[in-house]
Coordinates of C-alpha atoms in Angstrom, one line a residue:
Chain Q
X174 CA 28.2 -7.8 4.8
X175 CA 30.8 -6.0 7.1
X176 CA 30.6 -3.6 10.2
X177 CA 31.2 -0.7 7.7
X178 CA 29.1 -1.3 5.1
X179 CA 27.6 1.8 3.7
X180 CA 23.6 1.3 4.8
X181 CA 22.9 2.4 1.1
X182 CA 24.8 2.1 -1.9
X183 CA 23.2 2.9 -5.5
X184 CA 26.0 2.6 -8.6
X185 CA 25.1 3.6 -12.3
X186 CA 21.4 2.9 -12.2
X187 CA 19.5 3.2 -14.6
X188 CA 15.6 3.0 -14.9
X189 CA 13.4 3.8 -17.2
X190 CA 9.7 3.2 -18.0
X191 CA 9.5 2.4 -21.6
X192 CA 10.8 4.9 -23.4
X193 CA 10.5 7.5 -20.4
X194 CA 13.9 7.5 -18.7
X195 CA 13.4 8.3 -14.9
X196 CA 17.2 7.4 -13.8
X197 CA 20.1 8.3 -15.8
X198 CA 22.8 6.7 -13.8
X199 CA 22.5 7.4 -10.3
X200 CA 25.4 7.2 -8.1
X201 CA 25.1 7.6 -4.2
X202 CA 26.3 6.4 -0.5
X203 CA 24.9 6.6 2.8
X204 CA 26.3 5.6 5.6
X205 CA 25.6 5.1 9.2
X206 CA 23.5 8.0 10.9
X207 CA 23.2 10.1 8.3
X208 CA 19.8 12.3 7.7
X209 CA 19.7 13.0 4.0
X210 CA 17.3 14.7 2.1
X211 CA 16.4 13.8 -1.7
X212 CA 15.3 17.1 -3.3
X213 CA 14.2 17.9 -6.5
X214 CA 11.2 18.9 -8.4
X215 CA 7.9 16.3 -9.6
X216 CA 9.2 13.4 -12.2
X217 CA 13.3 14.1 -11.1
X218 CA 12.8 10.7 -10.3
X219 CA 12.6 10.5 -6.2
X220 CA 9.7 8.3 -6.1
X221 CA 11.3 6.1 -8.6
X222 CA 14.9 5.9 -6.8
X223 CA 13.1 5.1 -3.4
X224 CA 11.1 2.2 -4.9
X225 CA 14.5 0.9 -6.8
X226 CA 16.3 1.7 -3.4
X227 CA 13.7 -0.6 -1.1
X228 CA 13.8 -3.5 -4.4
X229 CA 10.2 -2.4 -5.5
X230 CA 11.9 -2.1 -9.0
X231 CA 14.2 -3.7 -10.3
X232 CA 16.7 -1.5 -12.3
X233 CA 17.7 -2.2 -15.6
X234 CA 21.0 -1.1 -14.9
X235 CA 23.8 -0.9 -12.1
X236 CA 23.5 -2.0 -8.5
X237 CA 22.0 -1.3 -5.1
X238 CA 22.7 -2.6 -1.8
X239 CA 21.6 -2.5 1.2
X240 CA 24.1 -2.7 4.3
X241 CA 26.0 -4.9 1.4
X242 CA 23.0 -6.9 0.0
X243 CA 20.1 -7.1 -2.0
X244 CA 17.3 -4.9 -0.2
X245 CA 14.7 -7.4 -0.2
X246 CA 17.2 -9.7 2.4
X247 CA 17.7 -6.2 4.4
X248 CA 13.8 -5.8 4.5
X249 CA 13.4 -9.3 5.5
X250 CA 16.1 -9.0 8.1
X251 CA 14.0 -5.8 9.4
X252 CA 16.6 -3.7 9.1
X253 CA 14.1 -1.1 6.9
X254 CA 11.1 1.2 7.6
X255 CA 9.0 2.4 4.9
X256 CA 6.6 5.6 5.3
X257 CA 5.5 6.0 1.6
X258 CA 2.9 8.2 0.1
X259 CA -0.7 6.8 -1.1
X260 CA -0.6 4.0 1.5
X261 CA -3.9 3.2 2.4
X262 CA -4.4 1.2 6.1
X263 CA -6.4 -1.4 7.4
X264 CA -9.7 0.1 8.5
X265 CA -12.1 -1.9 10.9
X266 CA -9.1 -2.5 13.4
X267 CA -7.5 0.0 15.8
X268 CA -4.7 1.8 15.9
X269 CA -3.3 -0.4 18.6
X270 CA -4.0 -3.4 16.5
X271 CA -2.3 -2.4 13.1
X272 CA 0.5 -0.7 15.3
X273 CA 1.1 -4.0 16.6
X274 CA 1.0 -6.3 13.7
X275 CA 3.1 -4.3 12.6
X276 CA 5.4 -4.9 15.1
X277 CA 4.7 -8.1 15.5
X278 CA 6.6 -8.7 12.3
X279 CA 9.6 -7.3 13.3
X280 CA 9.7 -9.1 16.9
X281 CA 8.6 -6.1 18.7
X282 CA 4.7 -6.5 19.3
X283 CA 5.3 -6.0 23.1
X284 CA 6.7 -2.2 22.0
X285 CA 3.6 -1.3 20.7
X286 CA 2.8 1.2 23.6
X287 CA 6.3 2.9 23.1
X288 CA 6.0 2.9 19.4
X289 CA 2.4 4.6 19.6
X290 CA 3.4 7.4 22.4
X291 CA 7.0 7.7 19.9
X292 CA 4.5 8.8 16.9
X293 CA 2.2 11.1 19.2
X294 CA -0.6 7.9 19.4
X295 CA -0.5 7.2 22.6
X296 CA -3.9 8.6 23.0
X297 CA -5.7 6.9 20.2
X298 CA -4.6 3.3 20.1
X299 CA -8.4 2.2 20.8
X300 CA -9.8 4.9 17.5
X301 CA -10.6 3.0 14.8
X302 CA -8.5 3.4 11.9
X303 CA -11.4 4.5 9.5
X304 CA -11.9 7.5 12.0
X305 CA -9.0 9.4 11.9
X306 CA -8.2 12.3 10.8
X307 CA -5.5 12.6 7.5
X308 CA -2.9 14.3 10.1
X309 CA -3.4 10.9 12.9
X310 CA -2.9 8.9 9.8
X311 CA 0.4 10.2 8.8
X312 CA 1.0 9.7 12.1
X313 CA 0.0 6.1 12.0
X314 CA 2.0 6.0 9.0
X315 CA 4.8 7.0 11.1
X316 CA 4.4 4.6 13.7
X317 CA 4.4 1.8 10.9
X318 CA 7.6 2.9 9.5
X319 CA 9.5 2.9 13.2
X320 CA 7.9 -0.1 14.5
X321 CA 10.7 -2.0 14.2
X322 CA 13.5 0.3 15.2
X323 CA 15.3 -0.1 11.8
X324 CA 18.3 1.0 11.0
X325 CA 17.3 2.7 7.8
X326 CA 14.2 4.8 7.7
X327 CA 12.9 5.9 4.2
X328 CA 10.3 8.9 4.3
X329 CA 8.5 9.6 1.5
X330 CA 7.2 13.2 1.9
X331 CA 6.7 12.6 5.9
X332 CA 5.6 15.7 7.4
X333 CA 3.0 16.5 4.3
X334 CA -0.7 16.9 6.2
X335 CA 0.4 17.5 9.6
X336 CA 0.2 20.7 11.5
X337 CA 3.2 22.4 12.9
X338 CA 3.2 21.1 16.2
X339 CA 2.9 17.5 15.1
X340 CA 6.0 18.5 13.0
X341 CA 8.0 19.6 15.3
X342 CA 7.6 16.6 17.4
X343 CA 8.1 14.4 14.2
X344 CA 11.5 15.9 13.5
X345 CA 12.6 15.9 17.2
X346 CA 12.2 12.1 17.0
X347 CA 13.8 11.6 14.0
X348 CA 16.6 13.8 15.3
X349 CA 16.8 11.4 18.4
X350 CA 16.7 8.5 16.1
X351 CA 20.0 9.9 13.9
X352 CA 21.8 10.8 17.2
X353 CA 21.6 6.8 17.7
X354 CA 23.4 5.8 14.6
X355 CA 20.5 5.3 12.9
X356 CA 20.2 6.7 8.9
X357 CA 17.1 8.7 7.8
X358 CA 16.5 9.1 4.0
X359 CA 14.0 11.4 3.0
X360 CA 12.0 12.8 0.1
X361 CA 10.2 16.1 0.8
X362 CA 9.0 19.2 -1.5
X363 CA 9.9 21.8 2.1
X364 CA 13.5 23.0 1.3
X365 CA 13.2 24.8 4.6
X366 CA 13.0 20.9 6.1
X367 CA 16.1 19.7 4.2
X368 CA 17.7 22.9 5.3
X369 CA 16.8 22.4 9.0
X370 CA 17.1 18.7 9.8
X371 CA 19.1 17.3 6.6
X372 CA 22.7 16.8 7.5
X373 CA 23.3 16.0 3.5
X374 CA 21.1 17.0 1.0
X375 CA 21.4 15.2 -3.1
X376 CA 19.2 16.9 -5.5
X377 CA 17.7 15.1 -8.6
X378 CA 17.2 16.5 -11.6
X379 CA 15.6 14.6 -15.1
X380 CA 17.2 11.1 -13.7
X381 CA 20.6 12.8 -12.3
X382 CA 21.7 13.6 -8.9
X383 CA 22.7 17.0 -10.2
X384 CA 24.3 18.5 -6.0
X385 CA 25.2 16.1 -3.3
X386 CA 27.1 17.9 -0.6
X387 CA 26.8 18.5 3.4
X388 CA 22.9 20.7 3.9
X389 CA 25.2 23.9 4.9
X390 CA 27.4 23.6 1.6
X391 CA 24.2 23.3 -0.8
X392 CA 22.4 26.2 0.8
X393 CA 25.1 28.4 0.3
X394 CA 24.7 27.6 -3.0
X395 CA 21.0 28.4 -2.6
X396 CA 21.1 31.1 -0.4
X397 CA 20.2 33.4 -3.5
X398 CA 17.4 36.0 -3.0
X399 CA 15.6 37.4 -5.7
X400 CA 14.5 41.3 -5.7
X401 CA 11.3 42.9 -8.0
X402 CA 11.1 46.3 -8.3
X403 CA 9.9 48.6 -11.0
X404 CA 13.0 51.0 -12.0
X405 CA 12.3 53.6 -15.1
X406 CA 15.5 54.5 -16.4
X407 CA 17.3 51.1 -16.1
X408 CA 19.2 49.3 -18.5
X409 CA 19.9 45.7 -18.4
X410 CA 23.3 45.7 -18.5
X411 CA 23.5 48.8 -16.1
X412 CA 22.1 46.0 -13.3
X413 CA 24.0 43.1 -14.6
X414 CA 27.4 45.1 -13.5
X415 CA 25.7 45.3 -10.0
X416 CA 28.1 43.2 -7.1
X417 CA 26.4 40.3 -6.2
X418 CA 24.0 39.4 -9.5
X419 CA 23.3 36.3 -10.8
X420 CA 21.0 37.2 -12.7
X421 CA 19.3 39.5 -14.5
X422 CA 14.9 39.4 -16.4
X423 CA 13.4 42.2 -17.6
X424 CA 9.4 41.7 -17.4
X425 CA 8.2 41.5 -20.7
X426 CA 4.5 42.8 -19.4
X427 CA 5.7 45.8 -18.4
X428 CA 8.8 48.0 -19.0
X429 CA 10.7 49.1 -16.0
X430 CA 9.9 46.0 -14.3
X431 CA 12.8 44.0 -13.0
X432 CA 13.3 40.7 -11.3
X433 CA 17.7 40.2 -9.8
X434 CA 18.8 37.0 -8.4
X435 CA 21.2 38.4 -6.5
X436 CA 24.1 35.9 -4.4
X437 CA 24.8 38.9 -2.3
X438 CA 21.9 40.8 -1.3
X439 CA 23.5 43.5 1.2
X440 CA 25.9 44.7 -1.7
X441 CA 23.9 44.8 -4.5
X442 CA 21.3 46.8 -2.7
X443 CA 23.5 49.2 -1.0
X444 CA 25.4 49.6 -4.9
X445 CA 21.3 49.9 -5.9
X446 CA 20.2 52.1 -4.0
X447 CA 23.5 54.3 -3.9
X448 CA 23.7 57.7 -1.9
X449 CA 21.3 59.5 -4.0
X450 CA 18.0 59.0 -5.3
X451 CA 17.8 55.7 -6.7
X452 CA 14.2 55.9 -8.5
X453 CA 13.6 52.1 -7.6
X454 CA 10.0 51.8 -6.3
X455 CA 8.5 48.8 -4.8
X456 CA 11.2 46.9 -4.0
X457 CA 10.0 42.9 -2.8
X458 CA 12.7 40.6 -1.3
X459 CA 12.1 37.1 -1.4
X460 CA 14.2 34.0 -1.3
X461 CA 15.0 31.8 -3.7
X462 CA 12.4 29.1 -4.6
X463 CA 13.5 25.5 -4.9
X464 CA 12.8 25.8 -8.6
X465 CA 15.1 28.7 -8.9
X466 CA 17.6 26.6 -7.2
X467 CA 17.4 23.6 -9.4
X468 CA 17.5 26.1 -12.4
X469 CA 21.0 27.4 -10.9
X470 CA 22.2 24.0 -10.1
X471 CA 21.3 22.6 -13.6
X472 CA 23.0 24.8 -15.4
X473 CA 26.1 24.7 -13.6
X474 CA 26.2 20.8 -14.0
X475 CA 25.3 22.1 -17.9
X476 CA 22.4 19.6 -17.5
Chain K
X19 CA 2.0 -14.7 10.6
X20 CA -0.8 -15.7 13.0
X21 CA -1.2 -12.0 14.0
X22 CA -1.9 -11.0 10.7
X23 CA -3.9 -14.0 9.6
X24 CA -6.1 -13.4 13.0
X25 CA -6.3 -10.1 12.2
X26 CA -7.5 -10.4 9.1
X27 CA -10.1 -12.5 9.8
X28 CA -11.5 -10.1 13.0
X29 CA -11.4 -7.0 10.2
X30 CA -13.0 -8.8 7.7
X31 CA -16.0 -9.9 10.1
X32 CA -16.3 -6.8 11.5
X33 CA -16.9 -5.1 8.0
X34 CA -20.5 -6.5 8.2
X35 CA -20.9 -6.8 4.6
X36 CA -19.3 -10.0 4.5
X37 CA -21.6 -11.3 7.1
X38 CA -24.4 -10.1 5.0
X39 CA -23.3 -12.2 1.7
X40 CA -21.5 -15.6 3.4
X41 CA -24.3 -16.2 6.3
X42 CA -27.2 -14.1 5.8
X43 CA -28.1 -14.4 2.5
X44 CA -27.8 -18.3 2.6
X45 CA -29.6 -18.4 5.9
X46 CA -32.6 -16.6 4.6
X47 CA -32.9 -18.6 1.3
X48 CA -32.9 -21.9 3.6
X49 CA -35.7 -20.2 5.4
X50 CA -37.7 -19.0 2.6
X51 CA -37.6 -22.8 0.7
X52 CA -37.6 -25.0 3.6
X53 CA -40.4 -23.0 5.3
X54 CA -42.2 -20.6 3.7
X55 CA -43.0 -21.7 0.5
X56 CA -42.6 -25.2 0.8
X57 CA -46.0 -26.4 -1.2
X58 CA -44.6 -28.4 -4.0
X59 CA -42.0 -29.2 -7.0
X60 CA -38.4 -29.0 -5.7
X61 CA -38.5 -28.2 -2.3
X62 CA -41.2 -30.9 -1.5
X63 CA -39.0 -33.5 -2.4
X64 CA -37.8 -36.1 0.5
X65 CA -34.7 -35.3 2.4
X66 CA -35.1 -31.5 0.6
X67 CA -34.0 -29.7 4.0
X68 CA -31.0 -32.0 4.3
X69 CA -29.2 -31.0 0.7
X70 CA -30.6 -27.9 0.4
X71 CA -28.8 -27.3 3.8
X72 CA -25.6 -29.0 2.1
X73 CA -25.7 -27.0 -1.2
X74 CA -26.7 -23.4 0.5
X75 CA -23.6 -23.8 2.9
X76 CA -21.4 -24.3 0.0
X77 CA -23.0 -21.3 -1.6
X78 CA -22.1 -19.3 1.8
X79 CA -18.3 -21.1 1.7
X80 CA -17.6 -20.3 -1.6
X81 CA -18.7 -16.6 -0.7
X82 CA -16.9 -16.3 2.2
X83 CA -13.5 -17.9 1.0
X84 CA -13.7 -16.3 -2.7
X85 CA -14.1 -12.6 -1.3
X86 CA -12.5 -13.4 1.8
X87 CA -8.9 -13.9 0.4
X88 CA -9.9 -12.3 -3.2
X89 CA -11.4 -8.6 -2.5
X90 CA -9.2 -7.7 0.3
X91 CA -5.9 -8.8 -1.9
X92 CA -7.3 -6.9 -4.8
X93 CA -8.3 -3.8 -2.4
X94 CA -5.0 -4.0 -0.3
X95 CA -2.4 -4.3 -3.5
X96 CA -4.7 -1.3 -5.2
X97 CA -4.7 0.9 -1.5
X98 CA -0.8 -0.1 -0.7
X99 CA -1.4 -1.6 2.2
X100 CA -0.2 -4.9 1.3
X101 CA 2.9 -3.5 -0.5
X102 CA 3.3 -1.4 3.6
X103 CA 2.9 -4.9 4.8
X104 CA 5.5 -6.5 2.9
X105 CA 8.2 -4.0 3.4
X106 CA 8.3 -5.6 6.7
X107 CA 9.7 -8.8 7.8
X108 CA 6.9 -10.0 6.1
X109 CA 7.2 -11.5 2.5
X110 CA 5.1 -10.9 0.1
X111 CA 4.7 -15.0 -0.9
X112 CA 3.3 -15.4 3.2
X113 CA 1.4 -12.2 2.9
X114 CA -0.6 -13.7 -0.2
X115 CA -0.2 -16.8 1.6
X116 CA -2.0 -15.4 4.9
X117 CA -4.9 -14.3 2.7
X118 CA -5.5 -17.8 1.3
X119 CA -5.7 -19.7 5.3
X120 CA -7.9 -16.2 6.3
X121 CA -10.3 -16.9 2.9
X122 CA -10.2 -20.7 3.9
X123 CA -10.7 -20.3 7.8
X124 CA -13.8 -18.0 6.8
X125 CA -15.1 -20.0 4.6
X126 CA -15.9 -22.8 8.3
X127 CA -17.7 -20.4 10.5
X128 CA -20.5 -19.9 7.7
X129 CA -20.4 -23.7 6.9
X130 CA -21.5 -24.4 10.6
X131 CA -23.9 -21.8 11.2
X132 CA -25.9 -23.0 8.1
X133 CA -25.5 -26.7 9.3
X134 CA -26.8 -25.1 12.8
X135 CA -29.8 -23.7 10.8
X136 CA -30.8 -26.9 9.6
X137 CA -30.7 -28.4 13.1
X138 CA -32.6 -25.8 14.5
X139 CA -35.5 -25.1 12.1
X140 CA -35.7 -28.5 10.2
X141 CA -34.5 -31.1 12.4
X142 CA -32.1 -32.3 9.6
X143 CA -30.5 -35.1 11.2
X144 CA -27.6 -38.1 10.4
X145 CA -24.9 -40.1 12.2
X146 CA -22.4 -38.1 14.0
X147 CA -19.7 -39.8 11.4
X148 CA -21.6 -38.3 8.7
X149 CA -21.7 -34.7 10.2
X150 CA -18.0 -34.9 10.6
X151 CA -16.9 -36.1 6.9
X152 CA -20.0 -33.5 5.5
X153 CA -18.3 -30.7 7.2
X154 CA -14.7 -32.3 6.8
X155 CA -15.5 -32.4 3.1
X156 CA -17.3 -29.0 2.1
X157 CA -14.8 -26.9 4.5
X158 CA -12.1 -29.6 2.8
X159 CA -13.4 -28.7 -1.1
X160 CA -13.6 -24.7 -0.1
X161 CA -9.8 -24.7 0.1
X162 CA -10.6 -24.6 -3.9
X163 CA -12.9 -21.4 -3.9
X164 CA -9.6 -20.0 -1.5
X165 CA -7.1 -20.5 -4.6
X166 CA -9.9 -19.0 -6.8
X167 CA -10.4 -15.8 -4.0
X168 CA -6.4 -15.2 -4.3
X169 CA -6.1 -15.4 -8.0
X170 CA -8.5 -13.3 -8.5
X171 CA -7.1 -10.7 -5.8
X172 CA -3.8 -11.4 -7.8
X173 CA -5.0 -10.1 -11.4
X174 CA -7.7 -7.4 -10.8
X175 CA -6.6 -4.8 -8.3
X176 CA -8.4 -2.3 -6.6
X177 CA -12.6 -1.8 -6.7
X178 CA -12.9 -3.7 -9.6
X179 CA -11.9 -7.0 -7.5
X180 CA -15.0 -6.7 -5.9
X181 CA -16.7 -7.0 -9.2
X182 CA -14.6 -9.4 -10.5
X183 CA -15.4 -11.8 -7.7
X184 CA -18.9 -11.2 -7.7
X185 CA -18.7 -11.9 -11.5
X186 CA -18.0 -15.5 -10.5
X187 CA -20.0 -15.8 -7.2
X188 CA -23.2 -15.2 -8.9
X189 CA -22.9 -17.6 -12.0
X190 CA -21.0 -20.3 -10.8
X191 CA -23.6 -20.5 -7.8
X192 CA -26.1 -20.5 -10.0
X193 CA -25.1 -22.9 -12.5
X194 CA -23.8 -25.1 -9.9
X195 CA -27.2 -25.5 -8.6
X196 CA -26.4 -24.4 -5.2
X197 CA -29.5 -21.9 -5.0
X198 CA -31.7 -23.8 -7.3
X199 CA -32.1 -27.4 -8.6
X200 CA -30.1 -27.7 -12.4
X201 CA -33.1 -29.9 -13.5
X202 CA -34.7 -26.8 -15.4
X203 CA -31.2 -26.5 -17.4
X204 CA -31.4 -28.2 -20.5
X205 CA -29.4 -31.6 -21.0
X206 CA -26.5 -30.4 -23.0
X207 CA -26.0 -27.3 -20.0
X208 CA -26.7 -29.9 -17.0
X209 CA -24.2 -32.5 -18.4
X210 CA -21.5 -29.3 -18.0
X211 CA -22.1 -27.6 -15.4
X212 CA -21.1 -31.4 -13.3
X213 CA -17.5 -29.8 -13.9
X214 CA -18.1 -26.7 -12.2
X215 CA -16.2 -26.5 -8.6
X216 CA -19.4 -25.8 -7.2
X217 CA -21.2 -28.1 -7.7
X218 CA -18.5 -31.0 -7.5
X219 CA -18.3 -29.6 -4.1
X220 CA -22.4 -29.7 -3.6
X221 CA -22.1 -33.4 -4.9
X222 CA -19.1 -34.5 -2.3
X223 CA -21.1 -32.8 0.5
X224 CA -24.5 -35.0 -0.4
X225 CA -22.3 -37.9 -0.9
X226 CA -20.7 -37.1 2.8
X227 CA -24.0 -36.7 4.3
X228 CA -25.8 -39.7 2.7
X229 CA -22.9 -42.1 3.0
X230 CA -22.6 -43.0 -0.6
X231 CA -22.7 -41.4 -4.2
X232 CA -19.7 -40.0 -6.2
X233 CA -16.6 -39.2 -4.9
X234 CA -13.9 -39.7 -7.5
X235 CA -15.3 -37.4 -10.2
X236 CA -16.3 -34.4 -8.0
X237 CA -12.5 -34.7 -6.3
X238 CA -11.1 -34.4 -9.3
X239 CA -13.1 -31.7 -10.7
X240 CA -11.6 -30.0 -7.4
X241 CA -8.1 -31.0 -7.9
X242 CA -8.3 -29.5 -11.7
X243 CA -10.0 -26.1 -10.7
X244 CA -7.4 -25.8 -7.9
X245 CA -4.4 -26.4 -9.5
X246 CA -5.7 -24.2 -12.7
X247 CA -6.4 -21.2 -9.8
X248 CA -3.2 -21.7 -7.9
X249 CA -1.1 -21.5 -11.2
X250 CA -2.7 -18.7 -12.2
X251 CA -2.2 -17.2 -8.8
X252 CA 1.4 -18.2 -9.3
X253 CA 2.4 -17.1 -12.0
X254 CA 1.4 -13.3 -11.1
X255 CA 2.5 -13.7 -7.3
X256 CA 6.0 -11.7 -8.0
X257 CA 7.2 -8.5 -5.7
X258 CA 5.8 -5.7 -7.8
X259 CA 2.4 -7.2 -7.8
X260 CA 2.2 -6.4 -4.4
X261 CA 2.7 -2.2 -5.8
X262 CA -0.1 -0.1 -6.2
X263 CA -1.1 0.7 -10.1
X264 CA 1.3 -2.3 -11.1

């Protein structure tokens, strides 16, 4: 292990669960203070790359390492924090009390009152566990997963039942927690999150990281809006020539209904709407969904 | 680990039930046969309210260190607790370790209660020598039931570990004669059931509190069921065992 070994490293793995494949050869790098989000839609295989990533699986091909060795030694070291999804809790001790074995096991049982006013506990360490509410257990959750300060924090859907103040107060500590060197991997379904608090964002797709790049890079690429709008007289390729289109679907329920993906929205509607009457009636705006994006992505990468 | 193995035992009494099965239900059978219906047959028999003390304290041992270690494994590797616990500096082989010394330390508390209860209500009495090696040998043999509690929590996950370790509570209590005498049992049934753990265990407590009897045979029915448990225990206690729907 050396100063500058990347905190993660994943090279060619491969998983797959019988005959279901779930990685196709996954190559990735994350180094020191980095806040990277995993995107990609259900069965891309996040959930199975985090459990290879924190040696839950064993892969059946390539390697990973964690700050240069096997991630069971970096979890035994403490260097990792785990908030995953369906993890039940303890439930006839307190939240003080599971906070702090917790910490106990990472040396740090006399932090417990920082580590419960960090997660937004500091009010509830005597509840019992079995009496929260699903939002104060993601919380708990939370609190688990920084007990022990680690160096490399894997969130598995993180903000997912808690309200928008909560949140906010989540990602400012995780923000806090980067701006001290520390690296923050996360999977989430939000592509507003990645967008906001991701400083790199890797999308999966069937196995494959199918777009790694810096957030600002990948939403450029996903900064596509789509427009609806019913137009009579249209043709197809009359709106394909429009500046700006990506693409173009007819509705097949009903004619004159269009749906544009459109990479420059100010151009294609000013060359839409024209000087005249334009005959397009109930125009809707919306952005791009992450599914859209994948689509996009996919096909570039010929996937 | 003494953190989680404390608190492990402070949750576990706290969820009642367990109190219910390991010191209630044995206390109240000791009641019902050593006092209330105490007319004749079995429980008229001389020194009755000392080994009936003896065998019902196993019963309450091997409850409290089969579930003890066994239902919360099972529960905790089904919930993903245990695999949130070992993604610590905790390893999985001292987590499942931890749950076998909690399922053994519960197993003493119920053990001296029940030998309370036959101070109290039946004046059962013997040298202090004999108290020491009786509860030096049942707690001793319950390190057995322990191994049991763990392999069990190893191979069924989830809810059904409650069942599973019921399915073997009930029967091996029974046929081991720690709720009722085995002298109904026909011979060919009574000869086997000697190799049960349970009642090997029943036998080395009534050989602890007389000051003689067997002690070989019932040892060694221990040793076998213990190292049959732990290598089944063993052989499943890998990483992703500790995974949810694994």
């Amino acid at each position: 292990m050396t100063l500058d070994s990347p905190h993660v490293s994943i090279r060619d793995v491969a998983f797959s669960y019988g005959r279901l494949r779930a990685l196709a050869g996954v190559n990735l790098e994350v180094r020191a203070g980095e806040v990277v989000a995993l995107l990609g839609p259900n069965g891309a295989g996040k959930s199975t790359l985090t459990h290879v990533m924190l040696g839950l699986l064993a892969p059946q091909a390539g390697q990973v390492r964690l700050f240069g060795t096997r991630p069971q030694d970096a979890v035994a070291r403490g260097q990792v924090g785990v908030m995953l999804q369906d993890t039940g809790l303890m439930r006839y001790v307190s939240v003080r009390e599971l906070v702090g074995l917790v910490a106990a096991q990472y040396g740090r049982a006399d932090r417990t009152e920082d580590i419960l006013r960090d997660a937004g506990l500091a009010d509830l360490g005597p509840r019992r566990i079995g009496r929260l509410s699903g939002g104060q257990r993601q919380r708990v959750k939370f609190a688990l997963a920084i007990a022990g300060d680690p160096e490399l924090l894997f969130l598995d859907e993180p903000t997912a039942a808690l309200d928008v103040q909560s949140r906010h107060a989540f990602w400012q500590d995780i923000l806090e927690r980067a701006g001290r060197g520390r690296t923050i991997v996360f999977a989430t379904h939000y592509i507003e999150e990645a967008e906001a608090y991701a400083n790199r964002i890797i999308v999966l797709q069937e196995g494959r990281v199918v777009a790694d790049g810096p957030a600002r890079q990948i939403m450029t690429r996903v900064s596509d809006v789509t427009l609806r709008f019913s137009k009579r007289e249209a043709r197809e390729e009359e709106l394909a020539r429009l500046p700006g289109i990506v693409r173009v679907q007819g509705s097949p329920a009903e004619e004159g209904h269009w749906e544009l993906v459109t990479a420059d929205q100010d151009a294609t509607l000013d060359a839409l709407y024209g000087t005249g009457p334009s005959g397009v009636r109930g125009l809707e705006i919306s952005r791009t969904s992450l599914e859209d994006v994948l689509l996009a992505l996919t096909k570039e990468t010929g996937h | 680990m003494g953190r989680y193995i404390r608190l492990d035992v402070v949750s576990m009494v706290r969820s009642g039930y367990f109190l219910v099965f390991s010191v209630l239900f044995s206390a109240g059978f000791y009641v019902m046969f050593t006092k209330l219906f105490t007319v004749q047959g079995w429980t008229s028999s001389p020194g009755f309210a000392g080994t009936y003390m003896i065998s019902l304290a196993v019963s309450g041992a091997f409850y409290a260190a089969l579930t003890g270690g066994g239902i919360r494994l099972g529960e905790e590797r089904g919930s993903g607790w245990a695999r949130q616990l070992t993604l610590t500096p905790l390893s999985p082989r001292r987590y499942v370790f931890g749950k076998l010394l909690a399922a053994w330390l519960l197993a003493l508390p119920t053990l001296v209660a029940i030998f309370l209860l036959g101070v109290l209500l039946n004046q059962v009495s013997m040298p202090a020598a004999n108290w020491a090696l009786t509860l030096a040998a049942t707690w001793g043999g319950s390190l057995c039931f322990a191994v049991f509690g763990v392999a069990i929590g190893l191979l069924v996950a989830g809810d059904a570990t409650q069942f599973a370790c019921l399915g073997v509570f009930f029967p091996l209590a029974v046929l081991g004669g720690l709720w009722f005498p085995t002298t109904a049992f026909p011979e060919a049934l009574r000869e086997l059931v000697q190799y049960l753990p349970t009642s090997a265990l029943y036998r080395l407590g009534v050989t602890a509190e007389q000051g003689s009897g067997p002690v070989a045979m019932p040892l060694l029915v221990l040793a076998c069921w213990t190292v049959f448990a732990g290598t089944a225990a063993l052989a499943r206690l890998r990483p992703e065992a500790l995974n949810p729907s694994r």
